[in-house]
PDB file of C-alpha atoms in Angstrom:
ATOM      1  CA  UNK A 126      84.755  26.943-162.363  1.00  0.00           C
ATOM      2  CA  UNK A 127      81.776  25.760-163.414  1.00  0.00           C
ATOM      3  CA  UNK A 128      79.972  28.399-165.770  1.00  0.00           C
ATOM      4  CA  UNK A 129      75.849  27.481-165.181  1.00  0.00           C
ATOM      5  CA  UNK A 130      75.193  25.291-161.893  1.00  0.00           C
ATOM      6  CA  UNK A 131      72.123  23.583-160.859  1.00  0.00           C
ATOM      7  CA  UNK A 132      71.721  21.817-157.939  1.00  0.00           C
ATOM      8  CA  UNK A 133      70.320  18.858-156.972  1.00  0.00           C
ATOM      9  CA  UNK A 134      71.405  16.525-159.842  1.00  0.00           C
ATOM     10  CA  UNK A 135      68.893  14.261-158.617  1.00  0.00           C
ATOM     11  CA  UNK A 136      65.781  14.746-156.541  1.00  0.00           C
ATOM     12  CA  UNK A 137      63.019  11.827-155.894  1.00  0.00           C
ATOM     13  CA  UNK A 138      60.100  12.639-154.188  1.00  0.00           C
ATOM     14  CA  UNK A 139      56.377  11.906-153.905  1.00  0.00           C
ATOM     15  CA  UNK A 140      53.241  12.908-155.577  1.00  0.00           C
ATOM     16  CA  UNK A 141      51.749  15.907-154.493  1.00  0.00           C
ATOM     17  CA  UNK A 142      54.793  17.636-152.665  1.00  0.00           C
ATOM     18  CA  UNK A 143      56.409  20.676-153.586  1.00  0.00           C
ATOM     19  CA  UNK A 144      60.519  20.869-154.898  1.00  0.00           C
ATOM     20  CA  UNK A 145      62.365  23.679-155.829  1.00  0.00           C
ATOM     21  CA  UNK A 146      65.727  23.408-158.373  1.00  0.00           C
ATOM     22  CA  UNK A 147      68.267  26.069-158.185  1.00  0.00           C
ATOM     23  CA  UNK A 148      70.420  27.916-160.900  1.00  0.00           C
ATOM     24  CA  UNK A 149      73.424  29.344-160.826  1.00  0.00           C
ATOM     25  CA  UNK A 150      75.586  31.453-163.602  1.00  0.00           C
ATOM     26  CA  UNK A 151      78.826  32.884-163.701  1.00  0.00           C
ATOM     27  CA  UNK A 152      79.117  34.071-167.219  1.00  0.00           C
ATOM     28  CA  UNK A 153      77.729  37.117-166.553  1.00  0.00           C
ATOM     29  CA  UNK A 154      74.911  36.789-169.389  1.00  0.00           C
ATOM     30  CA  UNK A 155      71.935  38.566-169.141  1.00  0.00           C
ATOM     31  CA  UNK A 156      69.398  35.907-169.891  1.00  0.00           C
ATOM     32  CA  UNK A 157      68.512  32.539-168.526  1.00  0.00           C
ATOM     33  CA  UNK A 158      66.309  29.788-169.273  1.00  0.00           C
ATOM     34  CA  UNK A 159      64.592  26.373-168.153  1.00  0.00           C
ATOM     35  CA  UNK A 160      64.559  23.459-170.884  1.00  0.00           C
ATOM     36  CA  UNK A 161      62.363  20.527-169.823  1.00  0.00           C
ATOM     37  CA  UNK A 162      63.884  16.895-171.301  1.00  0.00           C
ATOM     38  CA  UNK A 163      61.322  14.420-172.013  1.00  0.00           C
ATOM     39  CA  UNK A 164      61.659  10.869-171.607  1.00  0.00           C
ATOM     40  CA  UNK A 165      62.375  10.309-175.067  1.00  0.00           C
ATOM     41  CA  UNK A 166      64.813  12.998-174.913  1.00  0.00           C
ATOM     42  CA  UNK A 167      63.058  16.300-176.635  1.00  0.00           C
ATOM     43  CA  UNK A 168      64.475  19.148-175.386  1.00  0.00           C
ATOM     44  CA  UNK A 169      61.545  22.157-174.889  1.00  0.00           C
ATOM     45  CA  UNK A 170      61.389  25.594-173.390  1.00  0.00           C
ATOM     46  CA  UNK A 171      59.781  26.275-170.617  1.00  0.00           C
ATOM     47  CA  UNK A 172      60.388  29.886-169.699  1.00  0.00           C
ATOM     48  CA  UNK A 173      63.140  32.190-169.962  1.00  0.00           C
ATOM     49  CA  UNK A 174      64.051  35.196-168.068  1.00  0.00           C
ATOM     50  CA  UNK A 175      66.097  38.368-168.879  1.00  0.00           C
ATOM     51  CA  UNK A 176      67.368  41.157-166.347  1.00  0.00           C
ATOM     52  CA  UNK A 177      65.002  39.220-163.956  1.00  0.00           C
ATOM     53  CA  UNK A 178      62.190  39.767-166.240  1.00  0.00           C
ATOM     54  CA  UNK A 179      59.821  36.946-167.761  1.00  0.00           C
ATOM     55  CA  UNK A 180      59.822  37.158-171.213  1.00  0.00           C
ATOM     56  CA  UNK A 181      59.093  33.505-171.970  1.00  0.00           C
ATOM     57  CA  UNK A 182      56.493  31.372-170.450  1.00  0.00           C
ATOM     58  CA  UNK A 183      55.704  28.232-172.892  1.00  0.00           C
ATOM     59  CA  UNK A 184      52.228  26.674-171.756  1.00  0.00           C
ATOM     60  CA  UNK A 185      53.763  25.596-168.427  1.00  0.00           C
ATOM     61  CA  UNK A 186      51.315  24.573-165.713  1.00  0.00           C
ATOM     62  CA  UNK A 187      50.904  27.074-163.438  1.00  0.00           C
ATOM     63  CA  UNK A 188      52.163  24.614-161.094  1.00  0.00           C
ATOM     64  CA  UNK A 189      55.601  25.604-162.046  1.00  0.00           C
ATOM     65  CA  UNK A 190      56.891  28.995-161.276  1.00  0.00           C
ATOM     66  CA  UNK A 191      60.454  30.336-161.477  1.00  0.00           C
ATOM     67  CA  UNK A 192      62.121  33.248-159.911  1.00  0.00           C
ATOM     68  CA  UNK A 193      64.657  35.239-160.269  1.00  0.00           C
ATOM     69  CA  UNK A 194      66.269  36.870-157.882  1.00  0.00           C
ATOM     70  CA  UNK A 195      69.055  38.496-160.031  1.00  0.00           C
ATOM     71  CA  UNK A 196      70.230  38.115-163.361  1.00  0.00           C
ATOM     72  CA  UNK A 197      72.855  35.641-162.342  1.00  0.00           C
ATOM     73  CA  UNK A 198      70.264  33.113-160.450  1.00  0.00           C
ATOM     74  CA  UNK A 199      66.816  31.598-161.585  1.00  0.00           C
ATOM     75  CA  UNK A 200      65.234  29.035-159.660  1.00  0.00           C
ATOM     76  CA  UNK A 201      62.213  26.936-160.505  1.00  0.00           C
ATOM     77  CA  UNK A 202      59.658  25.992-157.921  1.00  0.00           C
ATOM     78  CA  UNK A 203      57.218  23.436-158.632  1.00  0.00           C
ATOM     79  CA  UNK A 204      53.791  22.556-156.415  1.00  0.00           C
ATOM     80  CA  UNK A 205      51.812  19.354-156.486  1.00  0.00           C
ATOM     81  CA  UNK A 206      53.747  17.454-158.334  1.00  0.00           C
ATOM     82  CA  UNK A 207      52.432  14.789-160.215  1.00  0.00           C
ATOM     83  CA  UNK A 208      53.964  11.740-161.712  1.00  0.00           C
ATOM     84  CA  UNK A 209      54.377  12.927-165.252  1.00  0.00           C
ATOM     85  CA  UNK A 210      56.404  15.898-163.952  1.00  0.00           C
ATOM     86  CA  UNK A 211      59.174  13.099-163.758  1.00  0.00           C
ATOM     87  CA  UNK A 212      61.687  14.385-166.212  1.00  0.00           C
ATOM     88  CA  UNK A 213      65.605  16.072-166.931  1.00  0.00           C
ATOM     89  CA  UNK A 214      65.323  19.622-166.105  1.00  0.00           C
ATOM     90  CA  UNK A 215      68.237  21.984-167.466  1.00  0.00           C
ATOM     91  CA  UNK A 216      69.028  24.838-166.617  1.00  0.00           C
ATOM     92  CA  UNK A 217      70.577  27.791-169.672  1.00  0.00           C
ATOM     93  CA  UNK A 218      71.952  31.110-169.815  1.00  0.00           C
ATOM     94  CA  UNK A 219      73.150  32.970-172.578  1.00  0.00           C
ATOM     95  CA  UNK A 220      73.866  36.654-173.889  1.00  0.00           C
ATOM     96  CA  UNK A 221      70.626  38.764-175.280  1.00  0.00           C
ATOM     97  CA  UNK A 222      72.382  40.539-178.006  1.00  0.00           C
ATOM     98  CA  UNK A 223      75.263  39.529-180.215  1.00  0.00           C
ATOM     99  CA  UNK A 224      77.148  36.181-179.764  1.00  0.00           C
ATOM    100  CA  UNK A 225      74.004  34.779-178.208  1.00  0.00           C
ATOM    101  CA  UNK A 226      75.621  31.351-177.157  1.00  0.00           C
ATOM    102  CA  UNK A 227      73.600  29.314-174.582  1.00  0.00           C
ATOM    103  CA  UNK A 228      75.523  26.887-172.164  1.00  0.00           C
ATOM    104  CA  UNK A 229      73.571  24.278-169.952  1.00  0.00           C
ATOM    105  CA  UNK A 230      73.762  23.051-166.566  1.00  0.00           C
ATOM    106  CA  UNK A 231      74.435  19.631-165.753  1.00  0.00           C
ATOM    107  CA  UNK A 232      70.330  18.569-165.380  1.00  0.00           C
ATOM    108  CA  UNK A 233      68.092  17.803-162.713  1.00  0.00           C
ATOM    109  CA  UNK A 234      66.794  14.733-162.969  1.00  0.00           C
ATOM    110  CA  UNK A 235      63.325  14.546-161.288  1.00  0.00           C
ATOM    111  CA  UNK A 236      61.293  11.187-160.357  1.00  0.00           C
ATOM    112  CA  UNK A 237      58.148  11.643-158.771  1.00  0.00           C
ATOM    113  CA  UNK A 238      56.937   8.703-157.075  1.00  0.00           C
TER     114      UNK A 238
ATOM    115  CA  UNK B  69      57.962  27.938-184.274  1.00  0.00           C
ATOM    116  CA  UNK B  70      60.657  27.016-186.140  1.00  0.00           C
ATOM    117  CA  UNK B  71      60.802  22.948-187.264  1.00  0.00           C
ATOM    118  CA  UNK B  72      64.428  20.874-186.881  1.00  0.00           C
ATOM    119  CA  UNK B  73      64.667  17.796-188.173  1.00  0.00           C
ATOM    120  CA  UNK B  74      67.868  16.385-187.623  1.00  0.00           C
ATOM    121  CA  UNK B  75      68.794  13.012-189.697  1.00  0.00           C
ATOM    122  CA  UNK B  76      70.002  10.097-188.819  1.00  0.00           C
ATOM    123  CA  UNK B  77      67.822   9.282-185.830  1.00  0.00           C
ATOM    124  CA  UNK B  78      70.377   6.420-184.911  1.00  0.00           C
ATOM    125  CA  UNK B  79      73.926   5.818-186.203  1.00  0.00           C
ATOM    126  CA  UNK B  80      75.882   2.977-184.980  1.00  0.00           C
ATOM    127  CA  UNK B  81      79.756   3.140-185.964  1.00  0.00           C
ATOM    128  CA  UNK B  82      82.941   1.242-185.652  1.00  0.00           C
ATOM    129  CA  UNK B  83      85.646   2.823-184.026  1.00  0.00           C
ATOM    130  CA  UNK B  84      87.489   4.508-186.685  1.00  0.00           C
ATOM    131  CA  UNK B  85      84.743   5.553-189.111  1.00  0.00           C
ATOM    132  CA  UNK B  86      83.591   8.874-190.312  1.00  0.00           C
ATOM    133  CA  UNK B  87      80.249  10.358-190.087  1.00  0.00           C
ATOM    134  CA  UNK B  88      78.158  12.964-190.814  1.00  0.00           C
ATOM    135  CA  UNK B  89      75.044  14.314-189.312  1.00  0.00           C
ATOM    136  CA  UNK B  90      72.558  16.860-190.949  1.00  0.00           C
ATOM    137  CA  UNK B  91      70.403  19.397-189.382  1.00  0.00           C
ATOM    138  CA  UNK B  92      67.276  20.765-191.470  1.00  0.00           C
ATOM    139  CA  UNK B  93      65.333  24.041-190.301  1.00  0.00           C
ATOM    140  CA  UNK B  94      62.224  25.269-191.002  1.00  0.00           C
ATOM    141  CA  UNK B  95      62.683  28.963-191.577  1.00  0.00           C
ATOM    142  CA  UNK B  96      65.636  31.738-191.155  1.00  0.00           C
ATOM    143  CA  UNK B  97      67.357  31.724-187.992  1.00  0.00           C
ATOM    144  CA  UNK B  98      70.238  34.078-185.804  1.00  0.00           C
ATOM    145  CA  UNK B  99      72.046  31.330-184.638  1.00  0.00           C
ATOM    146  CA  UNK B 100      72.608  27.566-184.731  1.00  0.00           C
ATOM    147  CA  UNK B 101      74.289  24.972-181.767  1.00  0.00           C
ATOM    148  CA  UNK B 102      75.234  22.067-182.041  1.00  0.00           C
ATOM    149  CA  UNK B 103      75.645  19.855-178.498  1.00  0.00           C
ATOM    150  CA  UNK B 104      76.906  16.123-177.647  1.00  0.00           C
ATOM    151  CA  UNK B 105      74.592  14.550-175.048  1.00  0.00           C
ATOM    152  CA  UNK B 106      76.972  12.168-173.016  1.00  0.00           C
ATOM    153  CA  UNK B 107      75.950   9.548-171.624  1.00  0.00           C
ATOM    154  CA  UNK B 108      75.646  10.946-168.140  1.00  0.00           C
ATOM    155  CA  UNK B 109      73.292  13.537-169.596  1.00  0.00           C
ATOM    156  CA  UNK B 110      75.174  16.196-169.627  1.00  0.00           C
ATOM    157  CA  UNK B 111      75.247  19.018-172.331  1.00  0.00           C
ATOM    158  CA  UNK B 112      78.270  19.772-174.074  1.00  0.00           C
ATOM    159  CA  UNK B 113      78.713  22.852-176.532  1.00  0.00           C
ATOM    160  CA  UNK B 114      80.347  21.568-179.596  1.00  0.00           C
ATOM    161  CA  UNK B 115      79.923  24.726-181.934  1.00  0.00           C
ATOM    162  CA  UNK B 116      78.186  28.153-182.267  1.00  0.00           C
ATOM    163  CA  UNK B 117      78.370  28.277-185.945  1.00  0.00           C
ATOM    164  CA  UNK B 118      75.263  30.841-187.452  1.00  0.00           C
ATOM    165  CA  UNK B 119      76.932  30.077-190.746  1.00  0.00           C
ATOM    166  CA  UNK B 120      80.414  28.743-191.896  1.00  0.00           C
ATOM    167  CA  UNK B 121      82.294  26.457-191.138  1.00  0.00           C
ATOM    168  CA  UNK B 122      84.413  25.869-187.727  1.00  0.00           C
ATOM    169  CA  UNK B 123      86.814  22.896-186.996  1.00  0.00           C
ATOM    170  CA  UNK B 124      87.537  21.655-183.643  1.00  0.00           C
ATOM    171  CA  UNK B 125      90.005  18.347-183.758  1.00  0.00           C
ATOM    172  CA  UNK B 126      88.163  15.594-185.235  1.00  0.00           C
ATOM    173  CA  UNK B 127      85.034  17.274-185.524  1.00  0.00           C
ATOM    174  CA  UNK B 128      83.622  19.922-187.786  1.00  0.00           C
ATOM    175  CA  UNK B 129      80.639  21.906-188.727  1.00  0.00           C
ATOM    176  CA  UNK B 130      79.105  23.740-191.420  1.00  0.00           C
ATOM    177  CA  UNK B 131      75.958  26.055-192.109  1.00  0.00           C
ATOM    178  CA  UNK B 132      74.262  27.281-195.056  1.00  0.00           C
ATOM    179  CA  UNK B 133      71.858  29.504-193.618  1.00  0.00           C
ATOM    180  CA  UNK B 134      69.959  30.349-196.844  1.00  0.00           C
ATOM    181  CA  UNK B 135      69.594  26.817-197.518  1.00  0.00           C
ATOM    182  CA  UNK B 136      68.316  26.160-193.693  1.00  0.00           C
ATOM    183  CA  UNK B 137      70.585  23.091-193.093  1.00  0.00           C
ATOM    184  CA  UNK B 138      73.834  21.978-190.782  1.00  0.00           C
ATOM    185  CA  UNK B 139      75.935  19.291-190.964  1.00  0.00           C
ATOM    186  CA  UNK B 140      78.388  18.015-188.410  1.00  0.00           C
ATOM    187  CA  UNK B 141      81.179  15.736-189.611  1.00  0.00           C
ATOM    188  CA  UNK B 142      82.855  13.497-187.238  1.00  0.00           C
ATOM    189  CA  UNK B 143      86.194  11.745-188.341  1.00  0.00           C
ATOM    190  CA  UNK B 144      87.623   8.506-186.928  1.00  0.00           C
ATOM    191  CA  UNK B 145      85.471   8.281-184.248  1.00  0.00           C
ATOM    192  CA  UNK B 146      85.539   7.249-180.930  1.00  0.00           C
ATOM    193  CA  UNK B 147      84.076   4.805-178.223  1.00  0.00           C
ATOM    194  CA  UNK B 148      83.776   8.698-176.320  1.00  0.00           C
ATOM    195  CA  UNK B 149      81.788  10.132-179.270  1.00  0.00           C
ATOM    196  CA  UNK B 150      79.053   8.244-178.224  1.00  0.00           C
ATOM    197  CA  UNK B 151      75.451  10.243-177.253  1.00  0.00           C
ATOM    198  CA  UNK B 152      73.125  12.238-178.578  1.00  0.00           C
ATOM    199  CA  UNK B 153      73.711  14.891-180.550  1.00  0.00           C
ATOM    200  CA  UNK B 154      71.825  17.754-181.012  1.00  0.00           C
ATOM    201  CA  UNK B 155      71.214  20.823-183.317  1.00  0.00           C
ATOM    202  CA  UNK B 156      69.323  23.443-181.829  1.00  0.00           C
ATOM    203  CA  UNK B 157      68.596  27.418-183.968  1.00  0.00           C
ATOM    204  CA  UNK B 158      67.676  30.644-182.495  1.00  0.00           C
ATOM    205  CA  UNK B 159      65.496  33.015-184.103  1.00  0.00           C
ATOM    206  CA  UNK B 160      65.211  36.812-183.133  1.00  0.00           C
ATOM    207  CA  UNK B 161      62.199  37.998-183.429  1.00  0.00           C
ATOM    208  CA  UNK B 162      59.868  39.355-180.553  1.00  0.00           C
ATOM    209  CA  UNK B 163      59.239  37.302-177.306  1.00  0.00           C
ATOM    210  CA  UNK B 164      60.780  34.566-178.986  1.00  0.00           C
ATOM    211  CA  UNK B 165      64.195  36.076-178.575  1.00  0.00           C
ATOM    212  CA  UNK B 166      66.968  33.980-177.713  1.00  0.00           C
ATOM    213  CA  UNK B 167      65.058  30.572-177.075  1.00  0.00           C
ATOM    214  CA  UNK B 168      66.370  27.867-179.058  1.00  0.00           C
ATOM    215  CA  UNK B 169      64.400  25.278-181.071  1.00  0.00           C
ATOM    216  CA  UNK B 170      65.886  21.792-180.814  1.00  0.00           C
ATOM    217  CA  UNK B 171      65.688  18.619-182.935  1.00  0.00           C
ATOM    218  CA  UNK B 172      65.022  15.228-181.783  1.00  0.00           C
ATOM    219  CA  UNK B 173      68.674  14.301-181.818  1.00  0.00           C
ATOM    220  CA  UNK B 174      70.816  11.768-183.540  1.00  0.00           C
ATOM    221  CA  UNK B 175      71.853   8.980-181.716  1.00  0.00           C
ATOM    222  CA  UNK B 176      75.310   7.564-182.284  1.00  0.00           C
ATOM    223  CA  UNK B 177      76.811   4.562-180.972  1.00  0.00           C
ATOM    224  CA  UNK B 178      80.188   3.711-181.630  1.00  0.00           C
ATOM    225  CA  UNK B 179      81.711   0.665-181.094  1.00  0.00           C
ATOM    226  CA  UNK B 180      85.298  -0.617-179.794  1.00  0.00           C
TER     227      UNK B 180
END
């Protein structure tokens, strides 16, 4: 069983279209999280979501907006995207109190075209 | 935010050799990870160790929290050890709750 699922692995698309990545968890944690992976392979936050609430929104463009439908699921929906939106998008969850270990999805790559 | 500066930035290895990778923070954290990038970019959890010191098979880990560093020691590695690895801390304070601050990786290659 695979514990936090995103799906696609890949997507390639065009400039100016919009693609959404989905998230899965199974762990039952509370909070999840999107992690944006440069090309030179920095991993940074990009928001982060407990109980379905947004409690962390790092200087994303506005371009990018996530939703949560429940705590298990967060989704990211991005709009017009440009080229240097081409990146490894992950997917985290992870407890809010106590043993606060995160686990990862297996990445979206993106290429915009 | 909190600073990581993980050392090496590249480590290439024979099969066989030991290693050991440090992770420096910045300020006091909650928590500390430490993942393997494979090659196929996925993100493996190697150890949740906030302080201590764990031991899985060839690989270990320790923390000193009040001195703000990590280190992950890898014995007689393996053509499979190869990646990225990264060190990543938590810090629980506010909004910042739960989000982990990662360093820019060590890359290790080992060779057959």
């Amino acid at each position: 069983d695979t514990a936090v699922s995103q799906t696609p692995k890949y997507l390639v698309t065009q400039m100016g279209n919009d693609k959404s990545i989905k998230c899965e968890q199974n762990l039952g944690h509370d909070t999840m999280y999107w992690y944006k992976q440069d090309s030179k392979k920095f991993l940074k936050i990009m928001f982060s979501y407990n109980n379905k609430e947004l409690i962390i929104n790092e200087t994303v463009p506005n371009r990018f907006s996530p939703k949560s439908p429940d705590k298990a699921h967060l989704n990211l929906h991005i709009n017009s995207l440009e080229l240097g939106d081409s990146a490894v998008y992950f997917c985290a969850s992870s407890r809010r109190e106590g043993n606060t270990e995160a686990f990862f999805g297996q990445g979206t790559r993106l290429t915009v075209v | 935010g909190i600073q990581v500066e993980q050392s090496p930035p590249d480590l290439i290895l024979q099969e066989g050799a030991n290693s050991t990778l440090r992770c420096n923070f910045s300020d006091s954290v909650n928590n500390l990870q430490w993942f393997h990038q494979n090659p196929w970019g996925q993100l493996i959890n190697l150890f949740y160790i906030p302080s201590g010191t764990k031991q899985n098979g060839r690989l270990s880990a320790t923390t000193v929290a009040t001195e703000r560093y990590s280190l992950l020691y890898i014995s007689s590695s393996q053509t499979t050890d190869s990646g990225v690895y990264f060190c990543a801390v938590t810090r629980y304070r506010g909004s910042t709750l739960g989000r982990l601050y990662f360093g820019r990786g060590t890359q290790l290659t080992v060779w057959p």
